[in-house]
Amino acid sequence: MNSNLNLILFLILFVSTSSTLLLVPLIRFIGNKYKLFDYSDNRKINKTTIVRIGGIAIFIGYSLGLTVIPFSGNLSNISFDGRISSFGITLLVTSALIFLLGLIDDLVQLSPFFRLIFQFIVATIAWSQGIAINSIDFSFLADNSFVISLPPLISFLVTVFWITALVNAFNWIDGLDGLASSLVIIASLSFFLIEYSNNITSIACILISLLGSSLSFMFYNYNPAKILMGDGGSYFYGYNLSILSFLSSSESDSNLKIYIPLLLLFVPIADMIYVIIRRCASGKNPFTPDNTHIHHRLLSIGFTEKQTVRLIFSISMILSTIVLSFSCLTEPNPLEE
């Protein structure tokens, strides 16, 4: 089984990486032709006009990577059962809706209220199709099992809040060349290693496709960026990582180990919480853009753009290493049984 699964994973990674790598120049050409730029203003770091619809290449590359699965015939000895497939279809459809929301915002600038309501609706659709946080495992805080099962209403509220929060957190953290892309690479790789070691086949396939598209986009997005992912890309990344951070718990009938997503996604989560608290304390609308994000504050104390990205990347890498080390110590590896 391992060799066939590894072959599928390699093919998915190859297709998503190569297709995104080839698509970005085409999307950039279209963006330049139709002047689909991210114009600079007094709060943006980039002072030049850069094409901001790179999310199109990310979304298409990711989707093409997943086409490897049906074309492979699913390989008879690898399980893609009906429940997993239904979750996968829901994830793809809702991901497309979130991506389209961001893309339209890149083109015509939607109101924050409309974007939030639309995100809420999409998250509700996902929850109604079984993609939900139903129980949370706090056992890492105690010696004995400490699992909280959530009633349907609480499950709905927690799931919808988590999804919409992560969508906006990744959108807000996308403020420097390569910053959001680097965080996606770390998170998707870390989640992939956890799912692969636990033999959660379907989610490992989704994560490796997400990783491939983000690696290729990083090639064009690192400072100095040749293209930006825009809201379409950041919404898409945030939505997928919000879902994938807890979907395996639904698939394997286990409980969500809350420390894993909190640490792997710590930077965008912490940045969002700080910014909202600061804006509310100042009597401002929490969705009004300003210069209080972590990257703005690091720049203000003298870090360069590249140093800021590398510092935040290093923090995420350290947290990822802690999570992976702790997971290896506490979780059995089904692949070795």
XYZ file of C-alpha atoms in Angstrom:
337
model
C 0.000 0.000 0.000
C 2.763 2.424 0.898
C 4.386 2.353 -2.546
C 1.076 2.966 -4.357
C 0.094 5.741 -1.975
C 3.511 7.334 -2.311
C 3.172 7.208 -6.097
C -0.178 9.005 -5.967
C 1.203 11.613 -3.570
C 4.221 12.204 -5.805
C 2.018 12.606 -8.886
C -0.313 15.011 -7.083
C 2.646 17.087 -5.903
C 4.183 17.083 -9.387
C 0.964 18.128 -11.141
C -0.005 20.844 -8.649
C 3.538 22.234 -8.553
C 4.196 22.209 -12.290
C 0.744 23.488 -13.292
C 0.888 26.403 -10.842
C 4.443 27.177 -11.966
C 3.276 27.342 -15.596
C 0.034 29.183 -14.901
C 1.443 32.113 -12.911
C 3.162 33.778 -15.924
C -0.070 33.426 -17.924
C -2.166 34.948 -15.127
C 0.402 37.699 -14.739
C 0.193 38.465 -18.465
C -3.614 38.662 -18.287
C -3.423 40.865 -15.193
C -1.016 43.256 -16.878
C -3.110 43.368 -20.047
C -6.306 44.265 -18.207
C -4.557 46.323 -15.484
C -5.695 44.120 -12.600
C -3.225 45.643 -10.175
C -2.883 46.050 -6.429
C -2.334 49.807 -6.358
C -0.190 51.165 -3.555
C -1.524 53.409 -0.796
C -0.229 54.855 2.482
C -0.623 51.586 4.440
C 0.657 49.075 1.865
C 4.265 47.998 1.751
C 4.474 47.587 -2.033
C 4.932 50.959 -3.705
C 4.591 49.656 -7.258
C 1.651 48.238 -9.179
C 1.641 44.431 -9.092
C -0.904 42.018 -10.560
C -3.129 40.835 -7.701
C -5.032 37.880 -9.203
C -2.399 35.205 -8.556
C -5.007 33.253 -6.594
C -6.356 32.009 -9.928
C -3.141 30.085 -10.578
C -3.149 28.742 -7.006
C -6.731 27.492 -7.237
C -6.361 25.911 -10.686
C -3.014 24.298 -9.826
C -4.429 22.839 -6.620
C -7.508 21.511 -8.444
C -5.452 19.973 -11.241
C -3.296 18.218 -8.665
C -6.346 16.473 -7.235
C -7.403 15.199 -10.673
C -4.626 12.627 -10.287
C -6.885 10.680 -7.892
C -9.727 9.753 -10.301
C -7.300 9.253 -13.194
C -5.294 6.829 -11.064
C -8.370 4.633 -10.698
C -7.965 5.207 -6.939
C -5.683 2.135 -6.924
C -7.763 -0.731 -5.563
C -5.777 -1.182 -2.369
C -6.068 2.458 -1.261
C -9.280 3.407 0.480
C -11.304 6.419 -0.673
C -14.620 5.429 0.855
C -17.924 7.189 0.254
C -17.837 9.279 3.425
C -14.400 10.628 2.654
C -15.399 11.306 -0.954
C -18.479 13.246 0.141
C -16.349 15.380 2.457
C -13.905 15.930 -0.400
C -16.648 17.096 -2.766
C -18.020 19.478 -0.145
C -14.530 20.850 0.482
C -13.897 21.423 -3.229
C -17.256 23.118 -3.841
C -17.060 25.393 -0.793
C -13.382 26.156 -1.522
C -14.402 27.278 -4.995
C -17.099 29.547 -3.528
C -14.652 31.145 -1.085
C -12.080 31.584 -3.857
C -14.665 33.250 -6.116
C -15.639 35.588 -3.284
C -12.025 36.688 -2.927
C -11.506 36.960 -6.675
C -14.581 39.160 -7.104
C -13.329 41.300 -4.220
C -9.993 41.636 -6.036
C -11.855 42.921 -9.096
C -14.620 45.151 -7.696
C -13.973 45.550 -3.921
C -16.917 44.145 -1.974
C -18.004 45.540 1.381
C -16.545 43.897 4.511
C -20.069 43.097 5.735
C -20.988 41.247 2.526
C -17.729 39.281 2.593
C -18.281 38.238 6.207
C -21.885 37.164 5.584
C -20.848 35.153 2.516
C -18.068 33.442 4.489
C -20.585 32.641 7.219
C -22.954 31.063 4.665
C -20.216 28.932 3.106
C -19.022 27.779 6.541
C -22.617 26.896 7.400
C -22.892 24.803 4.239
C -19.719 22.942 5.188
C -21.011 22.276 8.721
C -24.386 21.059 7.400
C -22.548 18.485 5.252
C -20.736 17.001 8.242
C -17.519 19.014 8.157
C -17.692 19.999 11.794
C -15.791 20.256 15.048
C -17.779 17.824 17.199
C -15.362 17.222 20.068
C -12.179 18.777 21.397
C -9.385 16.862 23.110
C -7.700 18.745 25.972
C -5.841 15.679 27.242
C -2.499 17.421 26.762
C -3.458 19.573 29.765
C -4.021 16.589 32.051
C -2.771 13.075 32.610
C -6.189 11.518 32.019
C -8.487 11.732 29.037
C -10.108 15.172 28.880
C -12.425 15.298 25.869
C -15.319 17.729 25.516
C -18.160 16.657 23.217
C -19.954 19.606 21.675
C -23.763 19.778 21.365
C -24.950 20.516 17.780
C -25.515 24.232 18.369
C -22.097 24.717 19.996
C -20.497 22.608 17.271
C -22.094 24.875 14.665
C -20.943 28.079 16.359
C -17.402 26.830 16.991
C -17.003 25.453 13.450
C -18.351 28.544 11.693
C -16.307 30.870 13.899
C -13.117 28.860 13.329
C -13.560 28.832 9.540
C -14.423 32.518 9.135
C -11.687 33.527 11.567
C -8.975 31.641 9.667
C -10.180 32.926 6.295
C -9.763 36.498 7.494
C -6.590 35.796 9.474
C -4.749 34.632 6.351
C -6.148 37.546 4.387
C -4.836 39.991 7.004
C -1.405 38.362 7.316
C -0.864 38.639 3.545
C 0.900 41.978 3.814
C 4.489 41.282 2.733
C 5.974 39.513 -0.257
C 6.038 35.779 0.452
C 4.718 36.023 4.019
C 1.361 34.274 3.642
C 2.832 31.801 1.140
C 5.587 30.769 3.570
C 3.086 30.245 6.404
C 0.904 28.102 4.138
C 3.916 25.995 3.148
C 4.836 25.321 6.787
C 1.263 24.586 7.874
C 0.321 22.374 4.922
C 3.585 20.401 5.157
C 3.154 19.909 8.913
C -0.475 18.831 8.629
C 0.515 16.521 5.762
C 3.201 14.788 7.836
C 0.692 14.257 10.655
C -2.017 12.850 8.347
C 0.452 10.705 6.411
C 1.850 9.176 9.591
C -1.709 8.389 10.726
C -2.594 6.933 7.302
C -5.397 9.456 6.638
C -5.073 8.982 2.879
C -7.594 11.434 1.446
C -6.525 14.407 3.546
C -2.851 13.685 2.860
C -3.658 13.915 -0.863
C -5.453 17.250 -0.438
C -2.640 18.672 1.668
C 0.100 17.622 -0.752
C -1.758 19.376 -3.577
C -2.102 22.501 -1.433
C 1.612 22.296 -0.630
C 2.558 21.984 -4.296
C 0.583 25.049 -5.360
C 1.965 27.137 -2.487
C 5.569 26.112 -3.217
C 5.255 27.161 -6.853
C 3.511 30.411 -6.039
C 6.204 31.245 -3.488
C 8.719 31.141 -6.348
C 7.001 34.189 -7.889
C 5.748 35.798 -4.683
C 8.980 36.044 -2.662
C 10.514 39.509 -2.331
C 10.549 41.248 -4.739
C 7.166 39.785 -5.700
C 6.264 39.450 -9.371
C 2.616 38.716 -8.563
C 0.294 38.784 -5.528
C -2.223 36.126 -4.504
C -4.892 38.725 -3.769
C -7.963 38.055 -1.664
C -8.816 35.093 -3.893
C -5.603 33.325 -2.912
C -5.549 34.276 0.768
C -9.236 33.384 1.264
C -8.660 30.056 -0.479
C -5.624 29.221 1.640
C -7.267 30.284 4.894
C -10.436 28.326 4.175
C -8.645 25.118 3.241
C -6.306 25.207 6.225
C -9.204 25.965 8.581
C -11.060 22.880 7.313
C -8.049 20.579 6.993
C -6.907 21.469 10.503
C -9.857 19.550 11.960
C -11.268 17.419 9.116
C -9.122 14.408 9.975
C -10.874 14.188 13.335
C -14.165 13.705 11.526
C -12.676 11.149 9.154
C -10.962 8.967 11.729
C -13.633 9.350 14.445
C -11.017 10.786 16.777
C -11.106 14.056 18.675
C -9.676 17.380 17.619
C -6.390 17.891 19.452
C -6.675 21.641 19.790
C -2.975 22.344 20.407
C -2.060 21.155 16.889
C -3.940 23.767 14.813
C -3.396 26.490 17.407
C 0.388 26.091 17.249
C 0.686 25.418 13.521
C -1.499 28.432 12.723
C -0.306 30.509 15.672
C 1.054 33.522 13.770
C -2.083 34.426 11.755
C -4.335 33.615 14.737
C -2.298 35.685 17.204
C -1.996 38.554 14.736
C -5.761 38.613 14.160
C -6.590 38.540 17.890
C -4.126 41.337 18.676
C -5.362 43.542 15.851
C -9.053 43.105 16.719
C -8.466 43.833 20.419
C -6.397 46.908 19.622
C -8.914 48.269 17.130
C -11.859 47.691 19.481
C -9.972 49.278 22.387
C -9.391 52.337 20.190
C -13.080 52.521 19.320
C -12.473 51.530 15.695
C -14.278 49.063 13.462
C -12.345 45.763 13.831
C -12.483 45.319 10.044
C -11.021 48.744 9.217
C -7.513 48.310 7.714
C -4.576 49.830 9.590
C -0.853 49.383 10.260
C -1.039 47.345 13.478
C -0.321 43.883 12.067
C 2.768 42.003 13.220
C 4.659 42.689 9.991
C 3.922 46.411 10.218
C 5.204 46.522 13.800
C 8.384 44.652 12.952
C 9.042 47.007 10.052
C 8.446 50.000 12.303
C 11.236 48.937 14.686
C 13.792 48.606 11.917
C 13.472 45.165 10.321
C 13.616 44.996 6.526
C 10.869 43.243 4.571
C 12.988 40.132 4.019
C 14.126 40.040 7.650
C 10.519 40.339 8.820
C 9.365 37.448 6.632
C 12.322 35.300 7.704
C 11.705 36.024 11.391
C 8.007 35.129 11.206
C 8.887 32.078 9.098
C 11.410 30.987 11.748
C 8.862 31.341 14.543
C 6.394 29.196 12.592
C 9.094 26.625 11.881
C 9.948 26.336 15.583
C 6.290 25.862 16.529
C 5.866 23.315 13.739
C 8.878 21.353 14.984
C 7.424 21.310 18.510
C 4.050 20.039 17.236
C 5.588 17.341 15.049
C 7.930 16.196 17.809
C 5.107 16.029 20.328
C 2.859 14.178 17.846
C 5.551 11.594 17.178
C 5.980 10.996 20.911
C 2.273 10.660 21.692
C 0.740 9.080 18.581
C 1.256 5.530 17.268
C 2.187 5.266 13.619
C -0.308 3.040 11.745
C 2.109 2.674 8.870
C 4.476 0.787 11.117
C 1.886 -1.661 12.441
